[in-house]
Amino acid sequence: MSIKVESANVSINDEYLKAERERAAHAYKDLQTGDIHMTGWVSLPDEISDEKLDAINAAADRIKADSDYLIVVGIGGSFLGACSVIDMLDKGRGVKVLFAGHGFDPVELDETLKEAEGGDYSCCVISKSGGTAEIISTFGIVRERMLERYGREETAKRTYVITGADGYLSDLAKAEGMITFGIPDDIGGRYSVFTDGGLLPIAAAGIDIKALIGGAKKARKEDFDAEDSFDYAIMRQLLNEGTASQDGTEKTAEIYEFYDRKLVMFGEWLKQLFGESEGKEGKGIIPMSLLFSRDLHSMGQFLQQGSPIFYETMIRQEEDPEADFTVPDFVPQPFAGMKLSRIERSMETGVTNAHVSAGTPVITIYFNKLDEDSVGEMLYWFKVQCAVSVLLLGVDPFNQPGVEAYKSEMRKAL
Amino acid sequence: MSIKVESANVSINDEYLKAERERAAHAYKDLQTGDIHMTGWVSLPDEISDEKLDAINAAADRIKADSDYLIVVGIGGSFLGACSVIDMLDKGRGVKVLFAGHGFDPVELDETLKEAEGGDYSCCVISKSGGTAEIISTFGIVRERMLERYGREETAKRTYVITGADGYLSDLAKAEGMITFGIPDDIGGRYSVFTDGGLLPIAAAGIDIKALIGGAKKARKEDFDAEDSFDYAIMRQLLNEGTASQDGTEKTAEIYEFYDRKLVMFGEWLKQLFGESEGKEGKGIIPMSLLFSRDLHSMGQFLQQGSPIFYETMIRQEEDPEADFTVPDFVPQPFAGMKLSRIERSMETGVTNAHVSAGTPVITIYFNKLDEDSVGEMLYWFKVQCAVSVLLLGVDPFNQPGVEAYKSEMRKAL
């Protein structure tokens, strides 16, 4: 098992912890029976066939052969999953993946199109309903540019449609003969990183999707059968209800903290996973994320002495980074002659000690390193922890009844 | 006055509001007497001389003449001020400014150095004490590279040192004859965007610093003499204490919301400004930021129906963006034939209406457009609002007694 969880300033009564561990093990069992709706993602890593992965890799190879860029038009889970994996694992072995459609900003779209048009490009459009406003507006604009440049037949060959069985995108793909992939009905956007919509962009970036799925399989096999497997899921709920913090305060915010810029979008993915799974019925812990040491020089004061309404969840990597520098000898002590990575590690230790001394609950989650195996494991591990944690709260982790409100107000305003 | 504030679901008793407005006007007056420590930033826009701005512009012109890139080694306020202004206003009229030193990540530094070494470059190092760990480590590594490439004399000419009167950087600059700018003793990092450390990188990016300062002067002259000038500062405190929210709940988180990716770093600047000014003595509202519509597809569910521990502060631009697209006619209704900017505006209205309907307190701050004048005004306006708001809370907005804790723990770990 390569994911390790430590905690400080979290105190739970032994009896209570035992009972919660039993409830968590039950919740995990329930996830696997198929009795809960929208749990297709639970067994997906073991059920996805080699043929399916080969088909995705074949489409990715075609993109790599005829394109320098892939414009992915997706939003929410159809953006954050692939984007966070690519940020963590991209080694430049595939095409450059550009993300569009996660908003209506014309200036950003203009820049994206200009970059793609500096070479050859393909487009992958992802929308389950086929009607998401940002997606069909943006995809329309991209498609118009492709039609001008490549003509109708070639545009169809360069367009990869990932959508549900019906709707505008499905109809268009059929009419034009575009390569189509599906989105399972029983997997929601925030749990969809291992579906076609996540895997095709990841494979096009040159990342080994079989190894990524392998990491998820390993998590499923090894990470959830110990007595303390769900302690992260349990601690966050008890911190929220105020029974696990030493001062008895209810912790209303969870701060995910990273030490590597490559994990920033993974932080956004975690925010969607937990925020959208848990934030309903007037409940939920509000998720935030920070990048250290950068944000210690802005939010460090608040973390050390501000209102104690939060706990911290640090995500730390065990292996050292691939590049390194030695600080030159002409720099003052104690830094002269030191590896940058060693100073960084001391900063990690220093931050933990300082925040623990301040009495803040600090949960630390260690992963091995930024490779397909560890990242696949981590994504799956967090999905399970999230679902179990939200089930412990007594909330449905798999619906999102509030997301239509602004869309219907927006249509009124149009 | 071009900054406008609106609010919904914020209800304050008339008498109470009147009393708070008087307290706020007093606090603003106190800021200007010079009796409060670290308030050099208050009169700075009117006191900065044309000669000083000319000297900064002359240094910037020299950088533009001999460099393609400027590596700015800064962290905290010496990074976020310049970086947010450049993100908002960069039109490619100067050198490309690369930021380093806001962390110890060797992989990120490697990428930055590779980019700069693709052309000619200069370096601007910013540290008041001259001893910040991230800064002197990173600057040492950059300097070693410059010495290899340019030799000692040319490296000195290409190095711009912005520091206090004493310390390693000050000594080095004197020994090598480097161009040096100062950091006033009575201005803290988060209030320092209009000092040399902010202005030199901004000017090197080709942004008109006189117009930027002009916006700040205008704010000082026009924005703070109406009865309701400090209502934003007041509302946030009363929302936090629970007297201004309709359900009586204490709002512990402020979510800054933006509709333009160019404002994302400005959101980071706001987080430092408010978080570091207010987060002490166990007090303070925790600041977060979101980018819409992107983050509506991740955090929208929580905002609509999650735990009501937050209020929203939307930052909206009145003028339309410079680029635009028309959605092609082949896209389904209601989007076909519509300008992307118009759909975006409808989304802004839709989000506001949906969140107001949910009962969330929503404060909307309108600024004119992304030009020097408006951005200068906005930066100054928020600094004043922050200082007044934190004074209303009875906390010193200008110290940061907690920031040494992790640094001393880090030195122990080294």
PDB file of C-alpha atoms in Angstrom, chain A residues 75-77 79-80 102-111 113 131-134 136-137 140-141 143-145 147 168 252-253 255 260-262 265 268 271-272 275-276 279-290 293-302 304-310 321-328 330-335 338 340-344 346-347 349-351 353-354 357 400-403 405-407 409-411 413-414, chain B residues 75-77 79-80 102-111 113 131-134 136-137 140-141 143-145 147 168 252-253 255 260-262 265 268 271-272 275-276 279-290 293-302 304-310 321-328 330-335 338 340-344 346-347 349-351 353-354 357 400-403 405-407 409-411 413-414:
ATOM      1  CA  ILE A  75     -16.126  21.442 -18.409  1.00  0.00           C
ATOM      2  CA  GLY A  76     -16.437  20.256 -14.815  1.00  0.00           C
ATOM      3  CA  GLY A  77     -15.463  16.609 -14.464  1.00  0.00           C
ATOM      4  CA  PHE A  79     -12.169  18.993 -17.837  1.00  0.00           C
ATOM      5  CA  LEU A  80     -10.670  18.640 -14.353  1.00  0.00           C
ATOM      6  CA  HIS A 102     -14.665  25.707 -19.466  1.00  0.00           C
ATOM      7  CA  GLY A 103     -16.255  29.158 -19.679  1.00  0.00           C
ATOM      8  CA  PHE A 104     -17.383  31.774 -22.199  1.00  0.00           C
ATOM      9  CA  ASP A 105     -14.274  33.966 -22.179  1.00  0.00           C
ATOM     10  CA  PRO A 106     -13.706  35.021 -25.820  1.00  0.00           C
ATOM     11  CA  VAL A 107     -10.184  36.293 -25.127  1.00  0.00           C
ATOM     12  CA  GLU A 108      -9.092  32.917 -23.757  1.00  0.00           C
ATOM     13  CA  LEU A 109     -10.714  31.054 -26.664  1.00  0.00           C
ATOM     14  CA  ASP A 110      -8.986  33.370 -29.120  1.00  0.00           C
ATOM     15  CA  GLU A 111      -5.593  32.535 -27.574  1.00  0.00           C
ATOM     16  CA  LEU A 113      -7.362  28.855 -31.276  1.00  0.00           C
ATOM     17  CA  GLY A 131     -26.424  20.379 -24.609  1.00  0.00           C
ATOM     18  CA  THR A 132     -24.108  22.051 -22.041  1.00  0.00           C
ATOM     19  CA  ALA A 133     -24.099  25.773 -22.899  1.00  0.00           C
ATOM     20  CA  GLU A 134     -20.337  26.318 -22.643  1.00  0.00           C
ATOM     21  CA  ILE A 136     -21.913  23.542 -27.580  1.00  0.00           C
ATOM     22  CA  SER A 137     -21.148  27.269 -27.956  1.00  0.00           C
ATOM     23  CA  GLY A 140     -19.526  25.414 -32.579  1.00  0.00           C
ATOM     24  CA  ILE A 141     -16.859  28.115 -32.826  1.00  0.00           C
ATOM     25  CA  ARG A 143     -15.896  23.494 -35.551  1.00  0.00           C
ATOM     26  CA  GLU A 144     -16.477  26.527 -37.765  1.00  0.00           C
ATOM     27  CA  ARG A 145     -12.713  27.201 -37.778  1.00  0.00           C
ATOM     28  CA  LEU A 147     -14.466  23.522 -41.429  1.00  0.00           C
ATOM     29  CA  TYR A 168     -27.181  17.258 -30.568  1.00  0.00           C
ATOM     30  CA  THR A 252     -16.145  24.241   8.326  1.00  0.00           C
ATOM     31  CA  ALA A 253     -13.299  24.451   5.789  1.00  0.00           C
ATOM     32  CA  ILE A 255      -7.647  23.238   3.058  1.00  0.00           C
ATOM     33  CA  ASP A 260       4.314  20.990  -6.201  1.00  0.00           C
ATOM     34  CA  ARG A 261       2.714  23.226  -8.826  1.00  0.00           C
ATOM     35  CA  LYS A 262       1.947  20.113 -10.912  1.00  0.00           C
ATOM     36  CA  MET A 265      -5.280  21.235 -10.941  1.00  0.00           C
ATOM     37  CA  GLU A 268      -9.309  21.736  -8.324  1.00  0.00           C
ATOM     38  CA  LYS A 271     -12.594  20.580  -4.761  1.00  0.00           C
ATOM     39  CA  GLN A 272     -15.179  19.388  -7.269  1.00  0.00           C
ATOM     40  CA  GLY A 275     -17.634  20.056  -2.792  1.00  0.00           C
ATOM     41  CA  GLU A 276     -20.155  18.695  -5.266  1.00  0.00           C
ATOM     42  CA  GLY A 279     -22.410  20.416  -0.435  1.00  0.00           C
ATOM     43  CA  LYS A 280     -26.158  19.868  -0.263  1.00  0.00           C
ATOM     44  CA  GLU A 281     -29.025  20.005   2.253  1.00  0.00           C
ATOM     45  CA  GLY A 282     -27.226  22.912   3.959  1.00  0.00           C
ATOM     46  CA  LYS A 283     -24.299  20.618   4.812  1.00  0.00           C
ATOM     47  CA  GLY A 284     -20.718  20.119   3.776  1.00  0.00           C
ATOM     48  CA  ILE A 285     -17.151  21.237   4.448  1.00  0.00           C
ATOM     49  CA  ILE A 286     -16.067  23.978   2.066  1.00  0.00           C
ATOM     50  CA  PRO A 287     -12.932  22.838   0.189  1.00  0.00           C
ATOM     51  CA  MET A 288     -10.025  25.172  -0.573  1.00  0.00           C
ATOM     52  CA  SER A 289      -6.518  24.605  -1.881  1.00  0.00           C
ATOM     53  CA  LEU A 290      -3.145  26.248  -1.422  1.00  0.00           C
ATOM     54  CA  SER A 293       5.641  27.647  -0.104  1.00  0.00           C
ATOM     55  CA  ARG A 294       4.113  30.294  -2.414  1.00  0.00           C
ATOM     56  CA  ASP A 295       0.903  30.735  -0.422  1.00  0.00           C
ATOM     57  CA  LEU A 296       2.624  30.638   2.967  1.00  0.00           C
ATOM     58  CA  HIS A 297       3.677  34.177   2.099  1.00  0.00           C
ATOM     59  CA  SER A 298       0.040  35.215   1.665  1.00  0.00           C
ATOM     60  CA  MET A 299      -2.165  32.863   3.724  1.00  0.00           C
ATOM     61  CA  GLY A 300       0.494  31.714   6.217  1.00  0.00           C
ATOM     62  CA  GLN A 301      -0.475  34.339   8.780  1.00  0.00           C
ATOM     63  CA  PHE A 302      -4.124  33.229   8.708  1.00  0.00           C
ATOM     64  CA  GLN A 304      -0.981  30.259  11.988  1.00  0.00           C
ATOM     65  CA  GLN A 305      -3.176  32.620  13.991  1.00  0.00           C
ATOM     66  CA  GLY A 306      -6.497  33.244  12.209  1.00  0.00           C
ATOM     67  CA  SER A 307      -9.993  32.055  12.999  1.00  0.00           C
ATOM     68  CA  PRO A 308      -9.743  28.300  13.809  1.00  0.00           C
ATOM     69  CA  ILE A 309     -12.530  27.269  11.438  1.00  0.00           C
ATOM     70  CA  PHE A 310     -10.389  25.000   9.267  1.00  0.00           C
ATOM     71  CA  PRO A 321      11.598  15.520  -7.822  1.00  0.00           C
ATOM     72  CA  GLU A 322      13.461  14.653 -11.021  1.00  0.00           C
ATOM     73  CA  ALA A 323      15.274  17.963 -11.464  1.00  0.00           C
ATOM     74  CA  ASP A 324      17.329  19.664  -8.764  1.00  0.00           C
ATOM     75  CA  PHE A 325      19.711  22.559  -8.180  1.00  0.00           C
ATOM     76  CA  THR A 326      22.479  23.237  -5.682  1.00  0.00           C
ATOM     77  CA  VAL A 327      22.458  26.689  -4.116  1.00  0.00           C
ATOM     78  CA  PRO A 328      25.845  28.280  -4.943  1.00  0.00           C
ATOM     79  CA  PHE A 330      28.362  32.562  -2.488  1.00  0.00           C
ATOM     80  CA  VAL A 331      24.837  32.594  -1.002  1.00  0.00           C
ATOM     81  CA  PRO A 332      24.693  33.148   2.795  1.00  0.00           C
ATOM     82  CA  GLN A 333      24.333  30.273   5.257  1.00  0.00           C
ATOM     83  CA  PRO A 334      22.446  28.062   5.957  1.00  0.00           C
ATOM     84  CA  PHE A 335      21.488  27.737   2.273  1.00  0.00           C
ATOM     85  CA  MET A 338      22.356  22.895  -0.232  1.00  0.00           C
ATOM     86  CA  LEU A 340      16.911  23.032  -3.426  1.00  0.00           C
ATOM     87  CA  SER A 341      14.911  19.844  -2.835  1.00  0.00           C
ATOM     88  CA  ARG A 342      16.436  19.508   0.638  1.00  0.00           C
ATOM     89  CA  ILE A 343      15.444  23.057   1.567  1.00  0.00           C
ATOM     90  CA  GLU A 344      11.980  22.250   0.218  1.00  0.00           C
ATOM     91  CA  SER A 346      12.771  21.183   5.491  1.00  0.00           C
ATOM     92  CA  MET A 347      10.071  23.682   4.608  1.00  0.00           C
ATOM     93  CA  THR A 349       8.612  19.677   7.957  1.00  0.00           C
ATOM     94  CA  GLY A 350       8.733  23.239   9.275  1.00  0.00           C
ATOM     95  CA  VAL A 351       5.214  24.035   8.082  1.00  0.00           C
ATOM     96  CA  ASN A 353       5.490  21.488  12.942  1.00  0.00           C
ATOM     97  CA  ALA A 354       4.433  25.131  13.042  1.00  0.00           C
ATOM     98  CA  SER A 357       2.086  23.687  17.335  1.00  0.00           C
ATOM     99  CA  GLN A 400     -26.153  17.435  -7.695  1.00  0.00           C
ATOM    100  CA  PRO A 401     -29.653  18.829  -7.351  1.00  0.00           C
ATOM    101  CA  GLY A 402     -28.481  22.441  -7.131  1.00  0.00           C
ATOM    102  CA  VAL A 403     -26.548  22.788 -10.357  1.00  0.00           C
ATOM    103  CA  ALA A 405     -30.476  26.737 -10.701  1.00  0.00           C
ATOM    104  CA  TYR A 406     -28.049  29.144 -12.363  1.00  0.00           C
ATOM    105  CA  LYS A 407     -28.512  27.488 -15.745  1.00  0.00           C
ATOM    106  CA  GLU A 409     -31.729  31.687 -14.473  1.00  0.00           C
ATOM    107  CA  MET A 410     -29.204  32.116 -17.279  1.00  0.00           C
ATOM    108  CA  ARG A 411     -31.670  30.924 -19.881  1.00  0.00           C
ATOM    109  CA  ALA A 413     -31.595  36.190 -18.890  1.00  0.00           C
ATOM    110  CA  LEU A 414     -30.929  35.124 -22.493  1.00  0.00           C
TER     111      LEU A 414
ATOM    112  CA  ILE B  75       7.441  36.136  -3.080  1.00  0.00           C
ATOM    113  CA  GLY B  76       4.299  37.226  -1.240  1.00  0.00           C
ATOM    114  CA  GLY B  77       3.505  40.886  -1.863  1.00  0.00           C
ATOM    115  CA  PHE B  79       5.221  38.637  -6.349  1.00  0.00           C
ATOM    116  CA  LEU B  80       1.425  38.918  -6.211  1.00  0.00           C
ATOM    117  CA  HIS B 102       7.863  31.917  -4.965  1.00  0.00           C
ATOM    118  CA  GLY B 103       8.803  28.456  -3.735  1.00  0.00           C
ATOM    119  CA  PHE B 104      11.620  25.892  -3.850  1.00  0.00           C
ATOM    120  CA  ASP B 105      10.326  23.763  -6.726  1.00  0.00           C
ATOM    121  CA  PRO B 106      13.411  22.831  -8.799  1.00  0.00           C
ATOM    122  CA  VAL B 107      11.308  21.611 -11.743  1.00  0.00           C
ATOM    123  CA  GLU B 108       9.547  24.956 -12.046  1.00  0.00           C
ATOM    124  CA  LEU B 109      12.834  26.878 -11.748  1.00  0.00           C
ATOM    125  CA  ASP B 110      14.375  24.678 -14.424  1.00  0.00           C
ATOM    126  CA  GLU B 111      11.516  25.526 -16.820  1.00  0.00           C
ATOM    127  CA  LEU B 113      15.551  29.273 -16.665  1.00  0.00           C
ATOM    128  CA  GLY B 131      17.380  37.190   3.660  1.00  0.00           C
ATOM    129  CA  THR B 132      14.129  35.485   2.612  1.00  0.00           C
ATOM    130  CA  ALA B 133      14.975  31.792   2.122  1.00  0.00           C
ATOM    131  CA  GLU B 134      13.151  31.311  -1.198  1.00  0.00           C
ATOM    132  CA  ILE B 136      18.236  34.201  -1.768  1.00  0.00           C
ATOM    133  CA  SER B 137      18.333  30.499  -2.722  1.00  0.00           C
ATOM    134  CA  GLY B 140      21.792  32.534  -6.098  1.00  0.00           C
ATOM    135  CA  ILE B 141      20.958  29.899  -8.688  1.00  0.00           C
ATOM    136  CA  ARG B 143      22.924  34.605 -10.570  1.00  0.00           C
ATOM    137  CA  GLU B 144      25.253  31.625 -11.062  1.00  0.00           C
ATOM    138  CA  ARG B 145      23.685  31.036 -14.501  1.00  0.00           C
ATOM    139  CA  LEU B 147      27.648  34.788 -14.365  1.00  0.00           C
ATOM    140  CA  TYR B 168      23.062  40.464   1.941  1.00  0.00           C
ATOM    141  CA  THR B 252     -16.722  32.543   8.143  1.00  0.00           C
ATOM    142  CA  ALA B 253     -15.607  32.472   4.494  1.00  0.00           C
ATOM    143  CA  ILE B 255     -15.522  33.863  -1.745  1.00  0.00           C
ATOM    144  CA  ASP B 260     -12.239  36.630 -16.418  1.00  0.00           C
ATOM    145  CA  ARG B 261      -9.172  34.438 -16.168  1.00  0.00           C
ATOM    146  CA  LYS B 262      -6.996  37.581 -16.244  1.00  0.00           C
ATOM    147  CA  MET B 265      -3.896  36.333  -9.740  1.00  0.00           C
ATOM    148  CA  GLU B 268      -4.559  35.681  -5.001  1.00  0.00           C
ATOM    149  CA  LYS B 271      -6.417  36.657  -0.481  1.00  0.00           C
ATOM    150  CA  GLN B 272      -3.075  37.877   0.837  1.00  0.00           C
ATOM    151  CA  GLY B 275      -6.080  37.037   4.916  1.00  0.00           C
ATOM    152  CA  GLU B 276      -2.791  38.419   6.207  1.00  0.00           C
ATOM    153  CA  GLY B 279      -6.183  36.513  10.234  1.00  0.00           C
ATOM    154  CA  LYS B 280      -4.784  36.973  13.727  1.00  0.00           C
ATOM    155  CA  GLU B 281      -5.836  36.715  17.382  1.00  0.00           C
ATOM    156  CA  GLY B 282      -8.091  33.798  16.369  1.00  0.00           C
ATOM    157  CA  LYS B 283     -10.138  36.117  14.170  1.00  0.00           C
ATOM    158  CA  GLY B 284     -10.736  36.727  10.494  1.00  0.00           C
ATOM    159  CA  ILE B 285     -12.819  35.647   7.514  1.00  0.00           C
ATOM    160  CA  ILE B 286     -11.064  32.995   5.447  1.00  0.00           C
ATOM    161  CA  PRO B 287     -10.707  34.246   1.842  1.00  0.00           C
ATOM    162  CA  MET B 288     -11.214  31.986  -1.180  1.00  0.00           C
ATOM    163  CA  SER B 289     -11.521  32.672  -4.895  1.00  0.00           C
ATOM    164  CA  LEU B 290     -13.330  31.070  -7.814  1.00  0.00           C
ATOM    165  CA  SER B 293     -18.215  29.833 -15.236  1.00  0.00           C
ATOM    166  CA  ARG B 294     -15.426  27.211 -14.925  1.00  0.00           C
ATOM    167  CA  ASP B 295     -15.865  26.654 -11.195  1.00  0.00           C
ATOM    168  CA  LEU B 296     -19.678  26.652 -11.316  1.00  0.00           C
ATOM    169  CA  HIS B 297     -19.240  23.168 -12.756  1.00  0.00           C
ATOM    170  CA  SER B 298     -17.314  22.100  -9.668  1.00  0.00           C
ATOM    171  CA  MET B 299     -18.273  24.330  -6.733  1.00  0.00           C
ATOM    172  CA  GLY B 300     -21.694  25.473  -8.045  1.00  0.00           C
ATOM    173  CA  GLN B 301     -23.543  22.725  -6.164  1.00  0.00           C
ATOM    174  CA  PHE B 302     -21.963  23.768  -2.863  1.00  0.00           C
ATOM    175  CA  GLN B 304     -26.311  26.708  -4.234  1.00  0.00           C
ATOM    176  CA  GLN B 305     -27.148  24.260  -1.466  1.00  0.00           C
ATOM    177  CA  GLY B 306     -24.121  23.614   0.760  1.00  0.00           C
ATOM    178  CA  SER B 307     -23.388  24.709   4.299  1.00  0.00           C
ATOM    179  CA  PRO B 308     -24.297  28.444   4.533  1.00  0.00           C
ATOM    180  CA  ILE B 309     -21.000  29.489   6.086  1.00  0.00           C
ATOM    181  CA  PHE B 310     -19.969  31.867   3.305  1.00  0.00           C
ATOM    182  CA  PRO B 321     -13.973  42.278 -23.536  1.00  0.00           C
ATOM    183  CA  GLU B 322     -11.859  43.275 -26.538  1.00  0.00           C
ATOM    184  CA  ALA B 323     -12.184  40.037 -28.501  1.00  0.00           C
ATOM    185  CA  ASP B 324     -15.464  38.283 -29.266  1.00  0.00           C
ATOM    186  CA  PHE B 325     -16.950  35.404 -31.256  1.00  0.00           C
ATOM    187  CA  THR B 326     -20.361  34.703 -32.743  1.00  0.00           C
ATOM    188  CA  VAL B 327     -21.710  31.204 -32.173  1.00  0.00           C
ATOM    189  CA  PRO B 328     -22.343  29.692 -35.638  1.00  0.00           C
ATOM    190  CA  PHE B 330     -25.568  25.396 -37.012  1.00  0.00           C
ATOM    191  CA  VAL B 331     -25.413  25.250 -33.186  1.00  0.00           C
ATOM    192  CA  PRO B 332     -28.767  24.578 -31.453  1.00  0.00           C
ATOM    193  CA  GLN B 333     -30.901  27.396 -30.033  1.00  0.00           C
ATOM    194  CA  PRO B 334     -30.799  29.532 -27.960  1.00  0.00           C
ATOM    195  CA  PHE B 335     -27.069  29.959 -28.623  1.00  0.00           C
ATOM    196  CA  MET B 338     -25.251  34.877 -30.328  1.00  0.00           C
ATOM    197  CA  LEU B 340     -20.063  34.730 -26.743  1.00  0.00           C
ATOM    198  CA  SER B 341     -19.817  37.878 -24.601  1.00  0.00           C
ATOM    199  CA  ARG B 342     -23.603  38.123 -24.478  1.00  0.00           C
ATOM    200  CA  ILE B 343     -23.968  34.528 -23.288  1.00  0.00           C
ATOM    201  CA  GLU B 344     -21.290  35.310 -20.706  1.00  0.00           C
ATOM    202  CA  SER B 346     -26.428  36.233 -19.164  1.00  0.00           C
ATOM    203  CA  MET B 347     -24.434  33.708 -17.152  1.00  0.00           C
ATOM    204  CA  THR B 349     -26.927  37.592 -14.295  1.00  0.00           C
ATOM    205  CA  GLY B 350     -28.113  33.997 -13.963  1.00  0.00           C
ATOM    206  CA  VAL B 351     -25.520  33.162 -11.302  1.00  0.00           C
ATOM    207  CA  ASN B 353     -30.091  35.572  -9.416  1.00  0.00           C
ATOM    208  CA  ALA B 354     -29.668  31.898  -8.535  1.00  0.00           C
ATOM    209  CA  SER B 357     -32.579  33.184  -4.553  1.00  0.00           C
ATOM    210  CA  GLN B 400       1.914  39.650  10.654  1.00  0.00           C
ATOM    211  CA  PRO B 401       3.100  38.176  13.948  1.00  0.00           C
ATOM    212  CA  GLY B 402       2.467  34.575  12.838  1.00  0.00           C
ATOM    213  CA  VAL B 403       4.596  34.358   9.729  1.00  0.00           C
ATOM    214  CA  ALA B 405       6.635  30.350  13.019  1.00  0.00           C
ATOM    215  CA  TYR B 406       7.153  28.050  10.041  1.00  0.00           C
ATOM    216  CA  LYS B 407      10.390  29.787   9.090  1.00  0.00           C
ATOM    217  CA  GLU B 409      10.664  25.485  12.409  1.00  0.00           C
ATOM    218  CA  MET B 410      12.154  25.189   8.934  1.00  0.00           C
ATOM    219  CA  ARG B 411      15.544  26.424  10.111  1.00  0.00           C
ATOM    220  CA  ALA B 413      14.693  21.134  10.303  1.00  0.00           C
ATOM    221  CA  LEU B 414      17.646  22.305   8.201  1.00  0.00           C
TER     222      LEU B 414
END
